[in-house]
Amino acid sequence: MKYGYYPGCSLERNAIAYQQSTMAIAKPLGIEFIEVEDWNCCGATEYFAIDALAAYALVGRNLALASQQKLNGDRNQLVAPCSACFLNLYKTDHYMAEDNKLNANVNEALAAGGLHYDPGTVKVRHLLDIIVNDIGYEAIAERVTKPLFNLRVAPYYGCMIVRPASIESFDNPEYPTSLDKLTHSLGAEVVDFPLKAHCCGGHMTQISENTALELIRRLLKNAADYDADMIVTLCPMCQLNLDAYQENVNKHFGTNFHIPVLYFTQLMGLAFGLSANNLGLGKEFINAKPALDKISSEPLKKQRRKKRPPKETLPMPTMPEES
Amino acid sequence: METNLQTSRTPTFYDEVIRDTPGGDPNLEMCIQCGTCGGSCPSGADMDHTPRNLFAMINAGMKEDVLRSNSPWYCVSCYYCMVRCPQEIHITDIMYTLKRMAIKEGLYRESSASEAPGFSETFIHYVENYGRSFELGLATWHHLRYHPINAIRMASTMGLELLRKGRMDLTPTRIKNMPQLKKILKKAKAIGGTT
Ligand code: SF4
Ligand code: SF4
Ligand code: SF4
Ligand code: SF4
């Protein structure tokens, strides 16, 4: 399967482990990623705060390049591994389709650079989406040669992946399960912790560190309360916040968390029996090795553990339909 | 006789907020003040006003108070409120609109989040000149400007560790067709009236 690929700035450096492991698992899964030529930064959550049209045009350039470069023949799908990039690309395409004025303005700006984009031409998807929905849990389980038995993994979704601007998403925005099922198909024990789709604070580490540290502390504590050996993420910023700021949290609150935070692609690679060197292991601040050493060749007997209270998505009040 | 109220009077603050929020109608007039948004917000505790509060204030035309509030700057864009709002109000997008208005009016300086726009501006500086974000430069400049002591701490601990692990660059990367991106952004600013 061929896909267009938009790595985003983080994957070139800070999240190099995510990039390496994504490329490493693509091969056994039969995925080919074709990177958008000369893509630019999507502006993260910053550009929209300063200049709306420039922000949409900035993202629009990437969409225009992706459609022009015909990365994937007629099935023009663009995959982004970073939740923020995914949301920006997805939302820009969607809002251009909804809002004629925005569409005209973005295209007028793009025309100054000789580009054009028709909304709907490129289908934007998150990496996790294509892995669980196009490849599928069964095909993944078949590739597993070294199951992650006995490793307790807390799947952390963060916010943006399941909440694309209140439009249809591939998983439940309140109680997502795709990463849980994926983790399960690798043989690991899934830790269903209540804060799995809560926000880690995003850029608050730069703006108000106290606010950010409290949000990160809550997530770490929640995962620890449910006996997680590690947290697995799907977004470079989530990984950075939970991993690199963990020591700051410990200093600030006098806590003693040591929960490694890996990318789901790294765990997939390990379960597929790929070499740790090709998966970017060791780039994390909180060393993942002690947790990975817990993996046993046989599934151990399950212990009784704390279970989260059952919580289906509650129905939300809506306006009565007019008859 | 048909008169169009929308065009015959000067736009109120409320109209301006709606007008400046792209992506279709943000449904702001539909807010029923239920409070679901504030209850869902991860930053709610640190905000001067919850989104619900802000919307009531916008309705009441309290422009200066709204634009002086730290709330939009504490919004981390997590979209929790937006998926839960029973009225499908584009809350997160309105927060972005309020940020832009607060910068335009200069009122953010009086809020407790007065350095937040500086962070966004530094970020954008790299994007506009290189086409890519540059984490090392971003964090360093931001801290040098607002927390000189932190800049040293950051450079000596986390920054060094990121460098050592090959997770940070010493120089920014530049995209190939920078002139094209500059033309696009310049045009966008001209259309948006922000140059
Ligand atoms: S969200 Fe972050 S990583 Fe993604 S392109 Fe934007 S700045 Fe780069
Ligand atoms: S959880 Fe944090 S880093 Fe992850 S998507 Fe949300 S704001 Fe971004
Ligand atoms: S959740 Fe929606 S309707 Fe309820 S107060 Fe917030 S914005 Fe208004
Ligand atoms: S999008 Fe902003 S306002 Fe809404 S819940 Fe998240 S942080 Fe709060």
PDB file of N, CA, C and O and ligand atoms in Angstrom, chain A residues 6-11 39-45 82 84-85 88 236, chain B residues 123 133, ligand 1:
ATOM      1  N   TYR A   6       3.599  13.023   5.373  1.00  0.00           N
ATOM      2  CA  TYR A   6       3.970  14.359   5.857  1.00  0.00           C
ATOM      3  C   TYR A   6       4.580  14.190   7.248  1.00  0.00           C
ATOM      4  O   TYR A   6       3.863  14.055   8.228  1.00  0.00           O
ATOM      5  N   PRO A   7       5.922  14.144   7.358  1.00  0.00           N
ATOM      6  CA  PRO A   7       6.526  13.842   8.666  1.00  0.00           C
ATOM      7  C   PRO A   7       6.320  14.947   9.699  1.00  0.00           C
ATOM      8  O   PRO A   7       6.072  14.643  10.863  1.00  0.00           O
ATOM      9  N   GLY A   8       6.407  16.204   9.291  1.00  0.00           N
ATOM     10  CA  GLY A   8       6.343  17.299  10.272  1.00  0.00           C
ATOM     11  C   GLY A   8       7.698  17.506  10.914  1.00  0.00           C
ATOM     12  O   GLY A   8       8.543  16.603  10.918  1.00  0.00           O
ATOM     13  N   CYS A   9       7.935  18.718  11.409  1.00  0.00           N
ATOM     14  CA  CYS A   9       9.269  19.092  11.908  1.00  0.00           C
ATOM     15  C   CYS A   9       9.766  18.181  13.023  1.00  0.00           C
ATOM     16  O   CYS A   9      10.932  17.829  13.072  1.00  0.00           O
ATOM     17  N   SER A  10       8.881  17.828  13.939  1.00  0.00           N
ATOM     18  CA  SER A  10       9.325  17.057  15.106  1.00  0.00           C
ATOM     19  C   SER A  10       9.986  15.744  14.703  1.00  0.00           C
ATOM     20  O   SER A  10      10.943  15.307  15.333  1.00  0.00           O
ATOM     21  N   LEU A  11       9.440  15.106  13.671  1.00  0.00           N
ATOM     22  CA  LEU A  11       9.971  13.787  13.339  1.00  0.00           C
ATOM     23  C   LEU A  11      11.382  13.835  12.773  1.00  0.00           C
ATOM     24  O   LEU A  11      12.064  12.827  12.706  1.00  0.00           O
ATOM     25  N   TRP A  39       7.936  19.985   1.803  1.00  0.00           N
ATOM     26  CA  TRP A  39       6.857  20.394   2.709  1.00  0.00           C
ATOM     27  C   TRP A  39       7.362  21.450   3.691  1.00  0.00           C
ATOM     28  O   TRP A  39       8.550  21.546   3.983  1.00  0.00           O
ATOM     29  N   ASN A  40       6.420  22.254   4.212  1.00  0.00           N
ATOM     30  CA  ASN A  40       6.792  23.237   5.249  1.00  0.00           C
ATOM     31  C   ASN A  40       6.059  22.931   6.545  1.00  0.00           C
ATOM     32  O   ASN A  40       5.105  22.145   6.567  1.00  0.00           O
ATOM     33  N   CYS A  41       6.519  23.553   7.621  1.00  0.00           N
ATOM     34  CA  CYS A  41       5.899  23.392   8.952  1.00  0.00           C
ATOM     35  C   CYS A  41       4.417  23.763   8.873  1.00  0.00           C
ATOM     36  O   CYS A  41       4.010  24.625   8.093  1.00  0.00           O
ATOM     37  N   CYS A  42       3.601  23.106   9.683  1.00  0.00           N
ATOM     38  CA  CYS A  42       2.155  23.349   9.639  1.00  0.00           C
ATOM     39  C   CYS A  42       1.739  24.486  10.564  1.00  0.00           C
ATOM     40  O   CYS A  42       0.558  24.822  10.646  1.00  0.00           O
ATOM     41  N   GLY A  43       2.707  25.061  11.308  1.00  0.00           N
ATOM     42  CA  GLY A  43       2.360  26.184  12.182  1.00  0.00           C
ATOM     43  C   GLY A  43       1.903  25.789  13.572  1.00  0.00           C
ATOM     44  O   GLY A  43       1.640  26.645  14.414  1.00  0.00           O
ATOM     45  N   ALA A  44       1.783  24.479  13.809  1.00  0.00           N
ATOM     46  CA  ALA A  44       1.365  23.945  15.114  1.00  0.00           C
ATOM     47  C   ALA A  44       0.134  24.682  15.646  1.00  0.00           C
ATOM     48  O   ALA A  44      -0.787  24.978  14.896  1.00  0.00           O
ATOM     49  N   THR A  45       0.119  24.992  16.922  1.00  0.00           N
ATOM     50  CA  THR A  45      -1.028  25.726  17.468  1.00  0.00           C
ATOM     51  C   THR A  45      -0.712  27.214  17.552  1.00  0.00           C
ATOM     52  O   THR A  45      -1.447  27.975  18.170  1.00  0.00           O
ATOM     53  N   CYS A  82       2.146  12.995  13.421  1.00  0.00           N
ATOM     54  CA  CYS A  82       2.041  13.918  14.564  1.00  0.00           C
ATOM     55  C   CYS A  82       0.584  14.361  14.681  1.00  0.00           C
ATOM     56  O   CYS A  82      -0.026  14.750  13.687  1.00  0.00           O
ATOM     57  N   ALA A  84      -0.788  16.987  15.978  1.00  0.00           N
ATOM     58  CA  ALA A  84      -1.030  18.396  15.673  1.00  0.00           C
ATOM     59  C   ALA A  84      -0.975  18.640  14.166  1.00  0.00           C
ATOM     60  O   ALA A  84      -1.809  19.353  13.612  1.00  0.00           O
ATOM     61  N   CYS A  85       0.001  18.035  13.491  1.00  0.00           N
ATOM     62  CA  CYS A  85       0.078  18.167  12.030  1.00  0.00           C
ATOM     63  C   CYS A  85      -1.178  17.580  11.414  1.00  0.00           C
ATOM     64  O   CYS A  85      -1.784  18.162  10.516  1.00  0.00           O
ATOM     65  N   ASN A  88      -4.150  19.898  11.870  1.00  0.00           N
ATOM     66  CA  ASN A  88      -4.063  21.103  11.041  1.00  0.00           C
ATOM     67  C   ASN A  88      -4.359  20.815   9.573  1.00  0.00           C
ATOM     68  O   ASN A  88      -5.087  21.555   8.916  1.00  0.00           O
ATOM     69  N   PRO A 236       4.441  13.325  18.891  1.00  0.00           N
ATOM     70  CA  PRO A 236       5.758  13.762  19.367  1.00  0.00           C
ATOM     71  C   PRO A 236       5.689  14.708  20.567  1.00  0.00           C
ATOM     72  O   PRO A 236       6.523  14.652  21.458  1.00  0.00           O
TER      73      PRO A 236
ATOM     74  N   PHE B 123       7.909  31.473  17.383  1.00  0.00           N
ATOM     75  CA  PHE B 123       7.666  30.269  16.588  1.00  0.00           C
ATOM     76  C   PHE B 123       7.485  30.643  15.116  1.00  0.00           C
ATOM     77  O   PHE B 123       8.098  30.093  14.212  1.00  0.00           O
ATOM     78  N   SER B 133       9.934  24.762  11.843  1.00  0.00           N
ATOM     79  CA  SER B 133      10.113  25.271  13.201  1.00  0.00           C
ATOM     80  C   SER B 133      11.476  24.797  13.695  1.00  0.00           C
ATOM     81  O   SER B 133      12.050  23.852  13.172  1.00  0.00           O
TER      82      SER B 133
HETATM   83  S1  SF4 C   1       2.807  20.371  14.488  1.00  0.00           S
HETATM   84 FE1  SF4 C   1       4.815  20.569  15.147  1.00  0.00          FE
HETATM   85  S2  SF4 C   1       5.843  18.960  14.177  1.00  0.00           S
HETATM   86 FE2  SF4 C   1       4.000  19.182  13.138  1.00  0.00          FE
HETATM   87  S3  SF4 C   1       4.710  20.435  11.413  1.00  0.00           S
HETATM   88 FE3  SF4 C   1       3.824  21.632  12.954  1.00  0.00          FE
HETATM   89  S4  SF4 C   1       5.520  22.346  14.135  1.00  0.00           S
HETATM   90 FE4  SF4 C   1       6.170  20.748  12.899  1.00  0.00          FE
END
